[in-house]
JSON list of C-alpha atoms in Angstrom, two decimals:
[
{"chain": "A", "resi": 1, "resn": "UNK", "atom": "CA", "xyz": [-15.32, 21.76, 7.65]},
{"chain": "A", "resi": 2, "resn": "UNK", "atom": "CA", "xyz": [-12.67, 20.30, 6.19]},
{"chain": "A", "resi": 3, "resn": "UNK", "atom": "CA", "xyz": [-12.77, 17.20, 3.79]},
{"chain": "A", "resi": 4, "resn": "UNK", "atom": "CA", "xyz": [-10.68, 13.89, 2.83]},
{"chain": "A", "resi": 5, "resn": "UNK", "atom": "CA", "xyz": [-10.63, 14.59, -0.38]},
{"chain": "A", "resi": 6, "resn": "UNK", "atom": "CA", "xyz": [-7.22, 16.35, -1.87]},
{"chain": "A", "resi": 7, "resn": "UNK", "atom": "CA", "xyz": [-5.70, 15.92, 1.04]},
{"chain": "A", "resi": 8, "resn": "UNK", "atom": "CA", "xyz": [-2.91, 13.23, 2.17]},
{"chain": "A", "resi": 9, "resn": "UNK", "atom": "CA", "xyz": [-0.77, 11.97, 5.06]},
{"chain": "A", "resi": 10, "resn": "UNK", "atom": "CA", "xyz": [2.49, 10.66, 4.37]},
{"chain": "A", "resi": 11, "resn": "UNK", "atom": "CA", "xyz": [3.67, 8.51, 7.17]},
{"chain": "A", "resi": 12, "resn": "UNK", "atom": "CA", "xyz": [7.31, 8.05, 7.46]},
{"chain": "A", "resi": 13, "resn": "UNK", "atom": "CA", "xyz": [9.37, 5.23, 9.81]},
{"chain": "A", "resi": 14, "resn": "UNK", "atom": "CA", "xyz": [12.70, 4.67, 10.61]},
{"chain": "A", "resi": 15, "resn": "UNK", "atom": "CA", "xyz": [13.01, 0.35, 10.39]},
{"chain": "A", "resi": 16, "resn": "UNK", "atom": "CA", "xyz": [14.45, -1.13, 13.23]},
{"chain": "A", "resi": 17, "resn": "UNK", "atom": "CA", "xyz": [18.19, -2.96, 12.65]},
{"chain": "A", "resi": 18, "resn": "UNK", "atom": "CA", "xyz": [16.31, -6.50, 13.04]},
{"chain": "A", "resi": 19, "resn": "UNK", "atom": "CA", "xyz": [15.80, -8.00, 10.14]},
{"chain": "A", "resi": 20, "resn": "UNK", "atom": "CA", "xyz": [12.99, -9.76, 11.28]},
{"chain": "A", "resi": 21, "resn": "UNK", "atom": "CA", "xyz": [10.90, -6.64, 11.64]},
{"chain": "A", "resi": 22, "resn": "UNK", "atom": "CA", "xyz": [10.92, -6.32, 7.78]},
{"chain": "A", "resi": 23, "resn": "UNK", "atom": "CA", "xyz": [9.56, -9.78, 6.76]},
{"chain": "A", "resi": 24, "resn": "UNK", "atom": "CA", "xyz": [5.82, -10.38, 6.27]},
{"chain": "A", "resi": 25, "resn": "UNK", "atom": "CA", "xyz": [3.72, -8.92, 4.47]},
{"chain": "A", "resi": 26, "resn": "UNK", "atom": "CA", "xyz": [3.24, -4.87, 3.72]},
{"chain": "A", "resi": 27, "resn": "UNK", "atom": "CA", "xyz": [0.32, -3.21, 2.35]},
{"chain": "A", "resi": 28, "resn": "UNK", "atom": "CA", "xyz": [1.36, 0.35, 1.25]},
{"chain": "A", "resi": 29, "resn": "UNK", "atom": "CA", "xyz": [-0.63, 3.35, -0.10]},
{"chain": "A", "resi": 30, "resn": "UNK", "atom": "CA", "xyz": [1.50, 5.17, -2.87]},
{"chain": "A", "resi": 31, "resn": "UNK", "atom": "CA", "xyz": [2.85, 8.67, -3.00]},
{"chain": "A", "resi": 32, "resn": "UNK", "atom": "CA", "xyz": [3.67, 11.09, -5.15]},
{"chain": "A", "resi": 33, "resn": "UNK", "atom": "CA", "xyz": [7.04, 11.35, -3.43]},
{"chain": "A", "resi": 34, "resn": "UNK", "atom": "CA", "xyz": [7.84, 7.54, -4.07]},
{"chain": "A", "resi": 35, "resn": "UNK", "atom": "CA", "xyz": [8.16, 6.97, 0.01]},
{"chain": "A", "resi": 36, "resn": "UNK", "atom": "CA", "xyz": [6.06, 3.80, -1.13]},
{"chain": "A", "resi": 37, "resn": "UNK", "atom": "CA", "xyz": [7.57, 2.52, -3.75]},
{"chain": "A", "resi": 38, "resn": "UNK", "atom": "CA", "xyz": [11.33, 3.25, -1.93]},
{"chain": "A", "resi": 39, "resn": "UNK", "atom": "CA", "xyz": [10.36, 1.20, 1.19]},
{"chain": "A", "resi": 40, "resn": "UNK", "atom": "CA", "xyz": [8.83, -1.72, -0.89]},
{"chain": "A", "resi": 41, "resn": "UNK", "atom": "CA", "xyz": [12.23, -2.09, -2.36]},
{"chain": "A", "resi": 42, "resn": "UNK", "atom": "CA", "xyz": [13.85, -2.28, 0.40]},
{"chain": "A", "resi": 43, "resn": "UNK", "atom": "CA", "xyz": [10.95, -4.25, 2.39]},
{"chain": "A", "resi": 44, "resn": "UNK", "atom": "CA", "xyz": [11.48, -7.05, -0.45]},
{"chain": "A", "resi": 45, "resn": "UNK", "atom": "CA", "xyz": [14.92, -6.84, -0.26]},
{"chain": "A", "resi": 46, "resn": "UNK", "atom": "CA", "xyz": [15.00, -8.21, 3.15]},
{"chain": "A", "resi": 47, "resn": "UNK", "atom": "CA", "xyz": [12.50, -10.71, 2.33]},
{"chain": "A", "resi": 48, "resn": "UNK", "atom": "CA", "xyz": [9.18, -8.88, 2.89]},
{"chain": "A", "resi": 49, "resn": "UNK", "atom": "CA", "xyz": [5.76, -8.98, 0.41]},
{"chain": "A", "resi": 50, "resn": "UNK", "atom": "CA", "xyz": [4.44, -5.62, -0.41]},
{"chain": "A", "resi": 51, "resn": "UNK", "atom": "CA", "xyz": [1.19, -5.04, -1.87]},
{"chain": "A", "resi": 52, "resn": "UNK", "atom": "CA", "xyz": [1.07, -1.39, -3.19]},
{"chain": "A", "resi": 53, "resn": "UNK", "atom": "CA", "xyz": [-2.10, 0.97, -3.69]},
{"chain": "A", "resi": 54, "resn": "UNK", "atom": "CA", "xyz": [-1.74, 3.40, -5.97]},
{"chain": "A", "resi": 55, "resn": "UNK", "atom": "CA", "xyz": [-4.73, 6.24, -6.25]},
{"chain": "A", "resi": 56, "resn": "UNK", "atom": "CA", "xyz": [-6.82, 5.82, -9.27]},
{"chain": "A", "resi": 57, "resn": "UNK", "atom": "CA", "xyz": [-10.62, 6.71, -11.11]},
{"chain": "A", "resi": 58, "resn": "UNK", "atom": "CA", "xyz": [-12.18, 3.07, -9.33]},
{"chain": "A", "resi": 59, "resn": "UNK", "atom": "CA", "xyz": [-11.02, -0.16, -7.41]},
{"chain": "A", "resi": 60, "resn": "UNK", "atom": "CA", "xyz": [-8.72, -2.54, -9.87]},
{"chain": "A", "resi": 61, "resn": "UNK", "atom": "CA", "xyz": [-6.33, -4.86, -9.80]},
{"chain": "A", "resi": 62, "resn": "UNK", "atom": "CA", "xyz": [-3.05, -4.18, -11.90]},
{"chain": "A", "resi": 63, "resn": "UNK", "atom": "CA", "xyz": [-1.04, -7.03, -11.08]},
{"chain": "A", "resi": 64, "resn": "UNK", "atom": "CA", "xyz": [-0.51, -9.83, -8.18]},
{"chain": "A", "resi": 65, "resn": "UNK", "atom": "CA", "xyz": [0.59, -6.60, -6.04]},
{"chain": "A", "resi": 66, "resn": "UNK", "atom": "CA", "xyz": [-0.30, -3.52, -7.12]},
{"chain": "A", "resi": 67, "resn": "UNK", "atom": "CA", "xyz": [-4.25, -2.61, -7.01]},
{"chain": "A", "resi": 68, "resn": "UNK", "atom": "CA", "xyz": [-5.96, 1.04, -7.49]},
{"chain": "A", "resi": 69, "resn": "UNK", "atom": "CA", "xyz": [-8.27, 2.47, -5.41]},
{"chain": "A", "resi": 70, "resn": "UNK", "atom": "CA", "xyz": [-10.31, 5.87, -5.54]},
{"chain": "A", "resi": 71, "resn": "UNK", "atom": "CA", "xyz": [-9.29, 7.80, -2.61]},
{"chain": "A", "resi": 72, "resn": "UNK", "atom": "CA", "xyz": [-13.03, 9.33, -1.98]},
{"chain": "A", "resi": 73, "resn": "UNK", "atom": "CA", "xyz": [-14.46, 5.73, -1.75]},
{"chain": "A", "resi": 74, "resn": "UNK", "atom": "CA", "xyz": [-15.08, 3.18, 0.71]},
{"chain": "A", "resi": 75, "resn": "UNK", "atom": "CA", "xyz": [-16.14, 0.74, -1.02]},
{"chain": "A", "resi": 76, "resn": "UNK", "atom": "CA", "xyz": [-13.09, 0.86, -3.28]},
{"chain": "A", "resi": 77, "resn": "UNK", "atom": "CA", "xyz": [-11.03, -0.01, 0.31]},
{"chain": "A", "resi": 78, "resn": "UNK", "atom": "CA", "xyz": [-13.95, -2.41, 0.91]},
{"chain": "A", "resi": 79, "resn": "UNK", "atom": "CA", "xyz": [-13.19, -4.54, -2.09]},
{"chain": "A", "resi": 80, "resn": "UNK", "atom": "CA", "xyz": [-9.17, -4.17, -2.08]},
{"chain": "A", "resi": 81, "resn": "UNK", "atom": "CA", "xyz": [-9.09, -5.32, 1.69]},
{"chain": "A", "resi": 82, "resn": "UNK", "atom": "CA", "xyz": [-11.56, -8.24, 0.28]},
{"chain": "A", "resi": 83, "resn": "UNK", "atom": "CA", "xyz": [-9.64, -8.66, -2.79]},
{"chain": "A", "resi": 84, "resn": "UNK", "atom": "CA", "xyz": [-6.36, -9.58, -0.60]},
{"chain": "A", "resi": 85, "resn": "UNK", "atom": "CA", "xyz": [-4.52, -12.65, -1.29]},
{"chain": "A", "resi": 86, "resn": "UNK", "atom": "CA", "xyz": [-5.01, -15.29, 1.61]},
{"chain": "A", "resi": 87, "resn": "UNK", "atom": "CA", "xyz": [-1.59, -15.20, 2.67]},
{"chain": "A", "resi": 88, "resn": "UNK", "atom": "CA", "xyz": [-2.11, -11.56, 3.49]}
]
């Protein structure tokens, strides 16, 4: 069968016109396209907060909005959803 790991999905929206859409807060998962980091630009541009994951060896936090998780581990996601800031 197949398996998670080494594999990715790269999910891509258009943002509707309304600005209002775009504020609040974002959670994104990096890519090695920079899809991501393009759309938290423009997310904070308009006023949104975008915390950005970014693959890596174990959970950590690299600053107030970027964290690492490893991919292959739940309990990585565990502690970054518990790791959130409140306002999230």
């Amino acid at each position: 069968g197949a398996t998670a790991q080494g594999q990715q999905a790269v999910m891509v929206a258009e943002m509707p016109s309304d600005s209002d859409f775009t504020v609040g807060n974002w959670l994104l998962f990096a890519d090695p396209q920079g899809v991501a980091t393009s759309l938290a630009e423009r997310l904070q541009t308009t006023g949104g907060r975008c915390i950005q994951v970014q693959p890596g060896e174990h959970y950590g936090q690299i600053s107030s909005d970027t964290f690492t998780v490893n991919p292959t581990c739940l309990e990585d996601f565990c502690q970054l959803l518990q790791g959130l800031p409140a306002d999230c």
